[in-house]
């Protein structure tokens, strides 16, 4: 059954540079020195029951850590690879201002390549660069702040609760896969 169909114009997502310019008038607001830590396994919501907390003993810096007991101290791993799967975390901000978003992450599943995620803040992609957040391969945990090669992104957040959502995407691989699929379709037609 279909209740209704709706056709809408695709909203253009600004670049990070355009996003920064739009918020230029708020740059004068002093941002308090503040850190908020949330354990990844304490996800607020997720798209699939297969995205459950897991145990990682590869680093003593992973909290909570125990060499002898099984502690749920991470989320994702090899289960978080299905296109469209997402995990959300809820954060609390003490005052309006600009904030960086950092995480401790390990992408050790796609050797020699990288994984892509779309980052939503309060269910919105604030700027285009968040459509292709890249996590490079490493067998070790890495501290990662959302940003590009030149700077860390500054997110304008208002006082109160916010959600950060990360969704699996193909990112820049999508055009390559599309071209490969067209070639396969052509070969099948020829066959």
PDB file of C-alpha atoms in Angstrom:
ATOM      1  CA  UNK A   1       0.000   0.000   0.000  1.00  0.00           C
ATOM      2  CA  UNK A   2       1.105   3.545  -0.697  1.00  0.00           C
ATOM      3  CA  UNK A   3      -0.447   6.417   1.201  1.00  0.00           C
ATOM      4  CA  UNK A   4       0.981   9.230  -0.957  1.00  0.00           C
ATOM      5  CA  UNK A   5       3.962  10.258  -3.074  1.00  0.00           C
ATOM      6  CA  UNK A   6       5.711  13.563  -2.666  1.00  0.00           C
ATOM      7  CA  UNK A   7       8.128  15.161  -5.129  1.00  0.00           C
ATOM      8  CA  UNK A   8      10.374  17.875  -3.758  1.00  0.00           C
ATOM      9  CA  UNK A   9      13.243  19.949  -5.005  1.00  0.00           C
ATOM     10  CA  UNK A  10      16.598  18.621  -3.855  1.00  0.00           C
ATOM     11  CA  UNK A  11      17.996  21.040  -1.306  1.00  0.00           C
ATOM     12  CA  UNK A  12      21.510  22.195  -2.107  1.00  0.00           C
ATOM     13  CA  UNK A  13      23.936  21.490   0.683  1.00  0.00           C
ATOM     14  CA  UNK A  14      26.491  24.265   1.212  1.00  0.00           C
ATOM     15  CA  UNK A  15      30.227  23.617   1.348  1.00  0.00           C
ATOM     16  CA  UNK A  16      32.042  24.031   4.670  1.00  0.00           C
ATOM     17  CA  UNK A  17      33.322  27.405   3.487  1.00  0.00           C
ATOM     18  CA  UNK A  18      29.761  28.584   2.714  1.00  0.00           C
ATOM     19  CA  UNK A  19      28.530  27.169   6.050  1.00  0.00           C
ATOM     20  CA  UNK A  20      31.241  29.176   7.870  1.00  0.00           C
ATOM     21  CA  UNK A  21      30.310  32.369   6.012  1.00  0.00           C
ATOM     22  CA  UNK A  22      26.612  31.901   6.885  1.00  0.00           C
ATOM     23  CA  UNK A  23      27.570  31.741  10.582  1.00  0.00           C
ATOM     24  CA  UNK A  24      30.083  34.623  10.494  1.00  0.00           C
ATOM     25  CA  UNK A  25      27.838  36.836  12.673  1.00  0.00           C
ATOM     26  CA  UNK A  26      27.900  34.193  15.437  1.00  0.00           C
ATOM     27  CA  UNK A  27      31.736  34.014  15.520  1.00  0.00           C
ATOM     28  CA  UNK A  28      31.754  36.753  18.172  1.00  0.00           C
ATOM     29  CA  UNK A  29      29.964  34.443  20.635  1.00  0.00           C
ATOM     30  CA  UNK A  30      32.590  33.122  23.070  1.00  0.00           C
ATOM     31  CA  UNK A  31      32.622  29.325  23.196  1.00  0.00           C
ATOM     32  CA  UNK A  32      33.327  27.956  26.658  1.00  0.00           C
ATOM     33  CA  UNK A  33      36.226  25.596  27.203  1.00  0.00           C
ATOM     34  CA  UNK A  34      34.312  22.359  27.353  1.00  0.00           C
ATOM     35  CA  UNK A  35      34.710  18.651  26.696  1.00  0.00           C
ATOM     36  CA  UNK A  36      31.937  16.094  26.616  1.00  0.00           C
ATOM     37  CA  UNK A  37      32.805  12.426  26.394  1.00  0.00           C
ATOM     38  CA  UNK A  38      30.372   9.715  25.463  1.00  0.00           C
ATOM     39  CA  UNK A  39      31.293   6.069  25.178  1.00  0.00           C
ATOM     40  CA  UNK A  40      30.571   4.821  21.655  1.00  0.00           C
ATOM     41  CA  UNK A  41      28.866   1.672  22.925  1.00  0.00           C
ATOM     42  CA  UNK A  42      26.274   3.879  24.650  1.00  0.00           C
ATOM     43  CA  UNK A  43      24.550   4.696  21.360  1.00  0.00           C
ATOM     44  CA  UNK A  44      21.312   6.670  21.556  1.00  0.00           C
ATOM     45  CA  UNK A  45      19.758   4.882  18.557  1.00  0.00           C
ATOM     46  CA  UNK A  46      20.797   2.605  15.693  1.00  0.00           C
ATOM     47  CA  UNK A  47      19.288   1.304  12.481  1.00  0.00           C
ATOM     48  CA  UNK A  48      19.886  -2.406  13.016  1.00  0.00           C
ATOM     49  CA  UNK A  49      19.994  -4.885  15.907  1.00  0.00           C
ATOM     50  CA  UNK A  50      23.297  -6.176  14.485  1.00  0.00           C
ATOM     51  CA  UNK A  51      24.942  -2.902  15.538  1.00  0.00           C
ATOM     52  CA  UNK A  52      25.552  -3.834  19.143  1.00  0.00           C
ATOM     53  CA  UNK A  53      28.367  -3.047  21.600  1.00  0.00           C
ATOM     54  CA  UNK A  54      31.456  -5.207  21.158  1.00  0.00           C
ATOM     55  CA  UNK A  55      34.663  -5.957  23.048  1.00  0.00           C
ATOM     56  CA  UNK A  56      38.032  -4.618  21.914  1.00  0.00           C
ATOM     57  CA  UNK A  57      41.184  -5.596  23.807  1.00  0.00           C
ATOM     58  CA  UNK A  58      43.690  -4.263  21.255  1.00  0.00           C
ATOM     59  CA  UNK A  59      44.543  -1.165  23.328  1.00  0.00           C
ATOM     60  CA  UNK A  60      44.667  -0.436  27.040  1.00  0.00           C
ATOM     61  CA  UNK A  61      43.425   3.084  26.182  1.00  0.00           C
ATOM     62  CA  UNK A  62      40.023   1.696  25.202  1.00  0.00           C
ATOM     63  CA  UNK A  63      37.661   2.365  28.084  1.00  0.00           C
ATOM     64  CA  UNK A  64      36.567   0.365  29.980  1.00  0.00           C
ATOM     65  CA  UNK A  65      39.544  -1.963  29.596  1.00  0.00           C
ATOM     66  CA  UNK A  66      40.185  -5.269  31.312  1.00  0.00           C
ATOM     67  CA  UNK A  67      42.761  -7.860  30.265  1.00  0.00           C
ATOM     68  CA  UNK A  68      40.764 -10.634  31.942  1.00  0.00           C
ATOM     69  CA  UNK A  69      37.094  -9.655  31.832  1.00  0.00           C
ATOM     70  CA  UNK A  70      34.896  -9.104  28.800  1.00  0.00           C
ATOM     71  CA  UNK A  71      33.986  -5.419  28.712  1.00  0.00           C
ATOM     72  CA  UNK A  72      31.736  -3.864  26.090  1.00  0.00           C
ATOM     73  CA  UNK A  73      33.853  -0.898  25.046  1.00  0.00           C
ATOM     74  CA  UNK A  74      33.263  -0.253  21.325  1.00  0.00           C
ATOM     75  CA  UNK A  75      30.569  -0.421  18.677  1.00  0.00           C
ATOM     76  CA  UNK A  76      30.527  -1.124  14.966  1.00  0.00           C
ATOM     77  CA  UNK A  77      33.401  -3.304  13.842  1.00  0.00           C
ATOM     78  CA  UNK A  78      32.747  -5.682  10.968  1.00  0.00           C
ATOM     79  CA  UNK A  79      28.977  -5.462  11.557  1.00  0.00           C
ATOM     80  CA  UNK A  80      28.843  -1.764  10.571  1.00  0.00           C
ATOM     81  CA  UNK A  81      29.358  -2.136   6.833  1.00  0.00           C
ATOM     82  CA  UNK A  82      25.867  -2.391   5.333  1.00  0.00           C
ATOM     83  CA  UNK A  83      24.995   0.632   3.205  1.00  0.00           C
ATOM     84  CA  UNK A  84      22.520   2.862   5.029  1.00  0.00           C
ATOM     85  CA  UNK A  85      23.204   1.480   8.515  1.00  0.00           C
ATOM     86  CA  UNK A  86      23.582   4.281  11.042  1.00  0.00           C
ATOM     87  CA  UNK A  87      24.362   4.865  14.705  1.00  0.00           C
ATOM     88  CA  UNK A  88      23.344   7.977  16.703  1.00  0.00           C
ATOM     89  CA  UNK A  89      24.740   9.426  19.900  1.00  0.00           C
ATOM     90  CA  UNK A  90      23.206  12.140  22.035  1.00  0.00           C
ATOM     91  CA  UNK A  91      25.338  14.940  23.448  1.00  0.00           C
ATOM     92  CA  UNK A  92      24.634  17.878  25.744  1.00  0.00           C
ATOM     93  CA  UNK A  93      26.085  21.326  25.048  1.00  0.00           C
ATOM     94  CA  UNK A  94      26.336  23.839  27.950  1.00  0.00           C
ATOM     95  CA  UNK A  95      26.171  27.034  25.847  1.00  0.00           C
ATOM     96  CA  UNK A  96      25.738  28.311  22.303  1.00  0.00           C
ATOM     97  CA  UNK A  97      29.019  28.301  20.408  1.00  0.00           C
ATOM     98  CA  UNK A  98      31.378  26.602  17.995  1.00  0.00           C
ATOM     99  CA  UNK A  99      32.595  23.106  18.820  1.00  0.00           C
ATOM    100  CA  UNK A 100      34.870  20.461  17.310  1.00  0.00           C
ATOM    101  CA  UNK A 101      33.751  16.824  17.165  1.00  0.00           C
ATOM    102  CA  UNK A 102      36.456  14.268  17.835  1.00  0.00           C
ATOM    103  CA  UNK A 103      36.432  10.523  18.220  1.00  0.00           C
ATOM    104  CA  UNK A 104      38.680   7.565  18.706  1.00  0.00           C
ATOM    105  CA  UNK A 105      38.233   5.229  15.749  1.00  0.00           C
ATOM    106  CA  UNK A 106      39.793   2.193  14.129  1.00  0.00           C
ATOM    107  CA  UNK A 107      39.139   1.120  10.548  1.00  0.00           C
ATOM    108  CA  UNK A 108      41.021  -2.142  10.175  1.00  0.00           C
ATOM    109  CA  UNK A 109      38.626  -4.010   7.893  1.00  0.00           C
ATOM    110  CA  UNK A 110      39.319  -2.557   4.424  1.00  0.00           C
ATOM    111  CA  UNK A 111      43.085  -2.907   4.056  1.00  0.00           C
ATOM    112  CA  UNK A 112      44.684  -0.253   1.871  1.00  0.00           C
ATOM    113  CA  UNK A 113      41.413   1.637   1.388  1.00  0.00           C
ATOM    114  CA  UNK A 114      39.127   3.735   3.530  1.00  0.00           C
ATOM    115  CA  UNK A 115      35.580   3.634   4.854  1.00  0.00           C
ATOM    116  CA  UNK A 116      33.081   6.433   4.323  1.00  0.00           C
ATOM    117  CA  UNK A 117      30.414   7.775   6.642  1.00  0.00           C
ATOM    118  CA  UNK A 118      27.825  10.529   6.316  1.00  0.00           C
ATOM    119  CA  UNK A 119      27.695  12.690   9.452  1.00  0.00           C
ATOM    120  CA  UNK A 120      24.387  14.235  10.506  1.00  0.00           C
ATOM    121  CA  UNK A 121      23.978  16.780  13.284  1.00  0.00           C
ATOM    122  CA  UNK A 122      20.382  16.733  14.527  1.00  0.00           C
ATOM    123  CA  UNK A 123      19.372  14.730  11.416  1.00  0.00           C
ATOM    124  CA  UNK A 124      20.801  17.365   9.036  1.00  0.00           C
ATOM    125  CA  UNK A 125      23.914  17.292   6.850  1.00  0.00           C
ATOM    126  CA  UNK A 126      25.217  20.770   7.675  1.00  0.00           C
ATOM    127  CA  UNK A 127      27.671  20.966   4.764  1.00  0.00           C
ATOM    128  CA  UNK A 128      28.681  18.854   1.783  1.00  0.00           C
ATOM    129  CA  UNK A 129      31.978  17.596   3.174  1.00  0.00           C
ATOM    130  CA  UNK A 130      30.045  15.617   5.811  1.00  0.00           C
ATOM    131  CA  UNK A 131      28.663  13.432   2.981  1.00  0.00           C
ATOM    132  CA  UNK A 132      32.047  11.771   2.635  1.00  0.00           C
ATOM    133  CA  UNK A 133      33.814  11.567   5.972  1.00  0.00           C
ATOM    134  CA  UNK A 134      36.792   9.284   5.412  1.00  0.00           C
ATOM    135  CA  UNK A 135      38.294   6.833   7.892  1.00  0.00           C
ATOM    136  CA  UNK A 136      41.630   5.593   6.557  1.00  0.00           C
ATOM    137  CA  UNK A 137      42.886   2.075   7.145  1.00  0.00           C
ATOM    138  CA  UNK A 138      44.945   1.490  10.276  1.00  0.00           C
ATOM    139  CA  UNK A 139      45.417  -1.548  12.461  1.00  0.00           C
ATOM    140  CA  UNK A 140      45.609   0.806  15.462  1.00  0.00           C
ATOM    141  CA  UNK A 141      43.152   3.174  17.099  1.00  0.00           C
ATOM    142  CA  UNK A 142      43.391   6.782  15.891  1.00  0.00           C
ATOM    143  CA  UNK A 143      42.213  10.050  17.380  1.00  0.00           C
ATOM    144  CA  UNK A 144      40.145  11.693  14.677  1.00  0.00           C
ATOM    145  CA  UNK A 145      38.622  15.191  14.589  1.00  0.00           C
ATOM    146  CA  UNK A 146      36.096  15.923  11.857  1.00  0.00           C
ATOM    147  CA  UNK A 147      37.807  18.210   9.401  1.00  0.00           C
ATOM    148  CA  UNK A 148      39.839  18.414   6.229  1.00  0.00           C
ATOM    149  CA  UNK A 149      43.603  18.459   5.664  1.00  0.00           C
ATOM    150  CA  UNK A 150      43.830  22.160   6.523  1.00  0.00           C
ATOM    151  CA  UNK A 151      41.504  22.624   9.478  1.00  0.00           C
ATOM    152  CA  UNK A 152      39.119  21.021  11.964  1.00  0.00           C
ATOM    153  CA  UNK A 153      35.453  21.721  11.289  1.00  0.00           C
ATOM    154  CA  UNK A 154      33.736  24.055  13.732  1.00  0.00           C
ATOM    155  CA  UNK A 155      30.088  23.168  14.337  1.00  0.00           C
ATOM    156  CA  UNK A 156      27.752  25.830  15.668  1.00  0.00           C
ATOM    157  CA  UNK A 157      25.643  24.187  18.375  1.00  0.00           C
ATOM    158  CA  UNK A 158      23.027  25.766  20.606  1.00  0.00           C
ATOM    159  CA  UNK A 159      22.717  25.056  24.305  1.00  0.00           C
ATOM    160  CA  UNK A 160      20.982  21.741  25.016  1.00  0.00           C
ATOM    161  CA  UNK A 161      20.824  18.237  23.589  1.00  0.00           C
ATOM    162  CA  UNK A 162      21.954  17.312  20.079  1.00  0.00           C
ATOM    163  CA  UNK A 163      22.367  14.081  18.162  1.00  0.00           C
ATOM    164  CA  UNK A 164      25.344  13.023  16.077  1.00  0.00           C
ATOM    165  CA  UNK A 165      24.572  10.311  13.547  1.00  0.00           C
ATOM    166  CA  UNK A 166      27.006   8.441  11.336  1.00  0.00           C
ATOM    167  CA  UNK A 167      25.711   6.444   8.346  1.00  0.00           C
ATOM    168  CA  UNK A 168      27.542   3.971   6.111  1.00  0.00           C
ATOM    169  CA  UNK A 169      27.960   5.261   2.556  1.00  0.00           C
ATOM    170  CA  UNK A 170      30.054   4.466  -0.487  1.00  0.00           C
ATOM    171  CA  UNK A 171      31.235   8.067  -0.698  1.00  0.00           C
ATOM    172  CA  UNK A 172      33.557   8.617  -3.634  1.00  0.00           C
ATOM    173  CA  UNK A 173      33.439   4.894  -4.443  1.00  0.00           C
ATOM    174  CA  UNK A 174      29.836   5.241  -5.653  1.00  0.00           C
ATOM    175  CA  UNK A 175      30.779   6.679  -9.066  1.00  0.00           C
ATOM    176  CA  UNK A 176      33.353   3.929  -9.601  1.00  0.00           C
ATOM    177  CA  UNK A 177      30.879   1.218  -8.642  1.00  0.00           C
ATOM    178  CA  UNK A 178      28.244   2.784 -10.918  1.00  0.00           C
ATOM    179  CA  UNK A 179      30.678   2.716 -13.864  1.00  0.00           C
ATOM    180  CA  UNK A 180      31.589  -0.906 -13.115  1.00  0.00           C
ATOM    181  CA  UNK A 181      27.897  -1.832 -12.923  1.00  0.00           C
ATOM    182  CA  UNK A 182      27.232  -0.221 -16.318  1.00  0.00           C
ATOM    183  CA  UNK A 183      30.143  -2.198 -17.801  1.00  0.00           C
ATOM    184  CA  UNK A 184      28.814  -5.441 -16.277  1.00  0.00           C
ATOM    185  CA  UNK A 185      25.323  -4.699 -17.629  1.00  0.00           C
ATOM    186  CA  UNK A 186      26.789  -4.058 -21.098  1.00  0.00           C
ATOM    187  CA  UNK A 187      28.773  -7.307 -20.963  1.00  0.00           C
ATOM    188  CA  UNK A 188      25.642  -9.213 -19.917  1.00  0.00           C
ATOM    189  CA  UNK A 189      23.709  -7.726 -22.849  1.00  0.00           C
ATOM    190  CA  UNK A 190      26.483  -8.720 -25.243  1.00  0.00           C
ATOM    191  CA  UNK A 191      26.551 -12.230 -23.802  1.00  0.00           C
TER     192      UNK A 191
END
